[in-house]
Short mmCIF file of C-alpha atoms and ligand atoms in Angstrom, two decimals:
data_model
loop_
_atom_site.label_atom_id
_atom_site.label_comp_id
_atom_site.label_asym_id
_atom_site.label_seq_id
_atom_site.Cartn_x
_atom_site.Cartn_y
_atom_site.Cartn_z
CA MET A 242 -82.30 -39.42 50.52
CA GLN A 243 -82.14 -42.88 49.66
CA LEU A 244 -84.68 -45.63 48.61
CA LEU A 245 -84.25 -48.93 49.11
CA ILE A 246 -86.86 -50.82 47.13
CA VAL A 247 -87.00 -54.50 48.67
CA SER A 248 -88.61 -56.91 46.41
CA GLY A 249 -89.06 -60.57 46.66
CA PHE A 250 -91.95 -63.36 46.38
CA LEU A 251 -94.66 -63.74 48.74
CA GLY A 252 -92.95 -64.74 52.39
CA SER A 253 -89.55 -64.15 51.22
CA GLY A 254 -88.60 -62.25 54.19
CA LYS A 255 -89.02 -58.79 52.67
CA SER A 256 -90.58 -57.31 55.87
CA THR A 257 -88.40 -59.21 58.15
CA PHE A 258 -85.10 -57.32 56.48
CA ILE A 259 -86.76 -53.92 56.54
CA ILE A 260 -87.63 -54.47 60.23
CA GLU A 261 -83.99 -55.34 60.73
CA VAL A 262 -82.98 -52.58 58.54
CA ALA A 263 -85.03 -50.06 60.29
CA LYS A 264 -83.83 -50.96 63.75
CA GLU A 265 -80.23 -50.58 62.83
CA ALA A 266 -81.20 -47.37 61.14
CA ALA A 267 -82.76 -46.39 64.48
CA LYS A 268 -79.45 -47.05 66.46
CA ARG A 269 -77.73 -44.94 64.55
CA GLU A 270 -80.42 -42.26 64.40
CA ILE A 271 -80.98 -42.23 60.87
CA LYS A 272 -84.33 -40.96 60.10
CA THR A 273 -86.45 -43.58 58.25
CA ALA A 274 -89.68 -44.26 56.61
CA ILE A 275 -91.04 -47.93 55.60
CA LEU A 276 -93.54 -47.94 53.01
CA VAL A 277 -95.71 -50.73 52.27
CA ASN A 278 -97.66 -51.87 49.50
CA GLU A 279 -100.28 -54.67 49.85
CA ILE A 280 -102.79 -55.63 47.50
CA GLY A 281 -105.36 -56.62 50.05
CA GLU A 282 -107.23 -54.01 52.13
CA ILE A 283 -105.84 -54.60 55.46
CA GLY A 284 -102.01 -54.34 55.99
CA ILE A 285 -101.08 -56.91 58.21
CA ASP A 286 -97.13 -56.02 57.86
CA ASP A 287 -97.53 -52.48 58.45
CA GLN A 288 -99.39 -53.17 61.76
CA PHE A 289 -96.72 -55.08 62.96
CA MET A 290 -94.31 -52.81 62.24
CA ARG A 291 -96.15 -49.94 63.94
CA GLN A 292 -96.24 -52.12 67.09
CA LEU A 293 -92.57 -51.91 66.91
CA GLY A 294 -92.38 -48.41 66.91
CA LEU A 295 -91.24 -47.63 63.42
CA ASN A 296 -92.61 -45.20 60.87
CA VAL A 297 -94.91 -47.03 58.41
CA TRP A 298 -96.70 -45.67 55.55
CA GLU A 299 -99.04 -47.81 53.66
CA ILE A 300 -100.64 -48.17 50.00
CA LEU A 301 -103.31 -50.78 50.28
CA GLY A 302 -106.06 -52.13 48.16
CA GLY A 303 -103.57 -52.60 45.03
CA CYS A 304 -100.45 -52.88 42.99
CA ILE A 305 -98.06 -50.11 43.28
CA CYS A 306 -96.56 -51.85 39.75
CA CYS A 307 -100.10 -50.69 37.89
CA THR A 308 -103.54 -49.48 39.68
CA LEU A 309 -101.83 -47.58 42.22
CA ALA A 310 -98.61 -46.30 40.50
CA ALA A 311 -100.01 -42.72 41.04
CA ASP A 312 -100.20 -43.53 44.59
CA LEU A 313 -96.81 -44.44 44.84
CA ASN A 314 -95.51 -40.96 43.20
CA THR A 315 -97.69 -38.91 45.73
CA THR A 316 -96.94 -40.83 48.72
CA LEU A 317 -93.10 -40.40 47.89
CA ASP A 318 -93.96 -36.49 47.30
CA ASN A 319 -95.42 -36.30 50.32
CA LEU A 320 -92.68 -38.18 52.48
CA ILE A 321 -89.90 -36.36 50.57
CA ARG A 322 -91.73 -32.65 51.22
CA ASP A 323 -93.12 -33.20 54.75
CA TYR A 324 -91.41 -36.01 56.62
CA LYS A 325 -87.81 -35.31 54.85
CA PRO A 326 -86.68 -38.90 55.96
CA ASP A 327 -82.59 -39.64 55.39
CA ILE A 328 -83.64 -43.51 53.91
CA VAL A 329 -86.92 -44.71 52.37
CA LEU A 330 -87.67 -48.42 52.66
CA LEU A 331 -90.24 -49.49 49.88
CA GLU A 332 -91.83 -52.95 50.29
CA PRO A 333 -93.68 -53.93 46.96
CA SER A 334 -96.07 -56.54 47.04
CA GLY A 335 -94.50 -59.81 46.23
CA ALA A 336 -96.74 -59.97 43.11
CA ALA A 337 -95.17 -56.74 41.98
CA ASP A 338 -93.70 -55.90 38.74
CA LEU A 339 -90.52 -54.63 39.32
CA ARG A 340 -89.67 -52.96 36.28
CA SER A 341 -92.74 -51.35 36.51
CA VAL A 342 -91.55 -50.16 40.13
CA ASN A 343 -88.10 -48.97 38.69
CA GLN A 344 -89.75 -46.96 36.07
CA ILE A 345 -92.20 -45.28 38.45
CA VAL A 346 -89.32 -44.09 40.65
CA SER A 347 -86.67 -43.66 37.68
CA GLY A 348 -87.34 -40.14 37.62
CA TYR A 349 -86.52 -39.29 41.16
CA GLU A 350 -83.18 -40.58 40.51
CA GLU A 351 -82.80 -38.44 37.28
CA ARG A 352 -83.79 -35.19 38.86
CA SER A 353 -81.26 -36.32 41.65
CA VAL A 354 -83.96 -36.38 44.33
CA LEU A 355 -83.32 -39.75 45.29
CA ARG A 356 -80.75 -42.42 45.35
CA ILE A 357 -82.15 -46.00 44.82
CA ARG A 358 -80.61 -49.19 45.51
CA ARG A 359 -82.63 -52.17 44.11
CA ILE A 360 -82.72 -55.15 46.22
CA THR A 361 -84.45 -58.73 45.55
CA ILE A 362 -84.68 -61.12 48.31
CA VAL A 363 -84.60 -64.62 47.25
CA ASP A 364 -86.30 -67.71 49.28
CA PRO A 365 -83.95 -70.78 48.81
CA LEU A 366 -86.43 -73.30 50.42
CA ARG A 367 -88.95 -72.36 47.17
CA LEU A 368 -86.82 -71.21 44.51
CA GLN A 369 -87.00 -74.12 42.43
CA MET A 370 -90.77 -74.63 42.98
CA MET A 371 -91.10 -70.92 41.68
CA MET A 372 -88.67 -71.03 38.78
CA GLU A 373 -90.78 -74.25 37.66
CA VAL A 374 -94.39 -72.21 38.30
CA LEU A 375 -93.52 -68.45 37.69
CA THR A 376 -90.38 -68.18 35.79
CA PRO A 377 -91.44 -64.66 34.34
CA LEU A 378 -91.85 -62.89 37.61
CA VAL A 379 -89.06 -64.38 39.46
CA THR A 380 -86.68 -63.70 36.56
CA SER A 381 -87.83 -60.41 36.37
CA GLN A 382 -87.41 -59.86 40.06
CA ILE A 383 -83.85 -61.19 39.99
CA LYS A 384 -82.82 -59.62 36.97
CA SER A 385 -83.96 -56.09 38.01
CA ALA A 386 -82.12 -55.85 41.23
CA ASP A 387 -78.43 -54.68 41.64
CA LEU A 388 -78.58 -56.38 45.12
CA ILE A 389 -79.55 -60.22 45.65
CA LEU A 390 -80.01 -61.51 49.25
CA ILE A 391 -80.52 -65.13 49.29
CA ASN A 392 -82.46 -65.55 52.61
CA LYS A 393 -83.46 -68.14 55.22
CA ALA A 394 -79.53 -69.54 55.39
CA ASP A 395 -80.20 -70.75 58.39
CA ALA A 396 -83.11 -73.26 57.17
CA ALA A 397 -82.02 -73.81 53.55
CA SER A 398 -80.02 -77.22 53.11
CA THR A 399 -76.71 -76.87 51.32
CA GLU A 400 -78.33 -77.64 47.91
CA GLU A 401 -80.65 -75.24 48.03
CA MET A 402 -78.42 -72.40 48.79
CA ALA A 403 -76.16 -73.63 46.16
CA TYR A 404 -79.35 -73.66 43.65
CA ALA A 405 -80.22 -70.40 44.48
CA ARG A 406 -76.77 -69.01 43.96
CA GLN A 407 -76.39 -70.53 40.44
CA THR A 408 -79.60 -69.41 39.50
CA VAL A 409 -78.92 -66.09 40.61
CA ARG A 410 -75.82 -65.93 38.92
CA ASP A 411 -77.02 -67.47 35.53
CA LEU A 412 -79.73 -64.50 35.39
CA HIS A 413 -77.50 -61.82 36.70
CA PRO A 414 -74.12 -62.21 36.43
CA ASN A 415 -73.32 -58.73 37.42
CA ALA A 416 -75.21 -58.52 40.60
CA GLU A 417 -73.66 -58.16 44.18
CA VAL A 418 -75.08 -61.73 45.87
CA LEU A 419 -74.87 -62.10 49.53
CA SER A 420 -76.48 -64.73 51.86
CA LEU A 421 -78.07 -64.23 55.17
CA SER A 422 -80.90 -64.88 57.52
CA ALA A 423 -82.97 -62.05 57.72
CA LYS A 424 -84.36 -63.02 60.99
CA ASP A 425 -81.34 -62.49 62.77
CA SER A 426 -80.03 -58.63 63.61
CA LEU A 427 -78.73 -56.91 60.71
CA GLU A 428 -74.53 -57.00 60.42
CA PRO A 429 -73.67 -53.67 60.42
CA ALA A 430 -71.49 -54.22 57.75
CA LEU A 431 -74.33 -55.37 55.39
CA PHE A 432 -75.70 -52.12 56.60
CA ASP A 433 -72.97 -49.84 55.86
CA GLY A 434 -73.23 -51.57 52.17
CA LEU A 435 -76.79 -50.89 51.81
CA VAL A 436 -76.65 -47.11 52.52
CA LEU A 437 -74.57 -45.32 49.45
N1 GTP B 649 -85.86 -69.75 58.70
C1 GTP B 649 -85.96 -68.28 58.15
N2 GTP B 649 -87.08 -67.97 58.26
C2 GTP B 649 -87.49 -66.49 57.83
C3 GTP B 649 -86.38 -65.60 57.55
N3 GTP B 649 -86.73 -64.50 57.40
C4 GTP B 649 -87.76 -64.59 57.27
N4 GTP B 649 -88.23 -65.61 57.79
C5 GTP B 649 -89.99 -66.23 58.09
O1 GTP B 649 -90.63 -66.28 56.40
C6 GTP B 649 -91.85 -65.98 56.64
C7 GTP B 649 -92.19 -64.47 55.63
O2 GTP B 649 -91.51 -63.32 56.17
P1 GTP B 649 -91.88 -62.08 55.96
O3 GTP B 649 -90.78 -61.23 56.41
O4 GTP B 649 -93.12 -62.00 56.16
O5 GTP B 649 -91.76 -61.96 54.43
P2 GTP B 649 -92.68 -61.00 53.56
O6 GTP B 649 -91.74 -61.14 52.06
O7 GTP B 649 -92.37 -59.99 53.74
O8 GTP B 649 -93.88 -61.72 52.96
P3 GTP B 649 -95.14 -61.04 52.15
O9 GTP B 649 -95.33 -59.70 52.99
O10 GTP B 649 -96.45 -61.68 52.67
O11 GTP B 649 -94.81 -61.16 50.81
C8 GTP B 649 -91.82 -65.31 57.86
O12 GTP B 649 -92.95 -66.70 58.47
C9 GTP B 649 -90.60 -65.19 58.43
O13 GTP B 649 -90.52 -65.63 60.02
C10 GTP B 649 -84.55 -66.18 57.91
O14 GTP B 649 -83.99 -65.97 57.77
N5 GTP B 649 -84.96 -67.45 58.01
MG1 MG B 650 -94.19 -58.33 53.93
#
């Protein structure tokens, strides 16, 4: 069973990307569960995903990196035991501390229950501004990923894309970095690269 953790700041395109991954998985008849964490009491993204016929579990009303860490374990345990998906797509809230999320799930990897892919989505339209005001959060999200997706390639300028690529490379020289527009349907080759 594979866990894809799709992190990234608020509005970077996590849900958009997850929906496209889930659609491609459905085409290939791969059983997928989506797990969404939102700090608010109402899960807007999950409602939309459900309307698309996707299988969504939600953890609402707090962050899975701190107050709701136990809920993340319980939900994963239940999914693994009862639903048995091939892929779990996890969307932590945009403010989540990814290092804590990684710590929480690392036990599953150690016990060989889950193979984990850590993906961070970067929004090139806002990266420079966020590096100025939210450096620790953005830096930690980039450093904690093994695959970094620079999203919104359709809307970003050449300079914004270049800034994003350079910033990511400086912060995490070994990461795999790809550019894409998550709102377009997912390249099948990218899906192949996601699934270990
Ligand atoms: N131009 C463009 N817009 C995009 C792309 N991907 C996502 N968006 C837009 O960015 C906004 C945020 O996308 P979401 O997928 O909701 O982002 P998110 O990271 O899940 O947001 P939160 O859950 O609120 O943190 C939406 O208006 C999307 O339509 C893209 O590739 N290009
Ligand atoms: Mg979302």
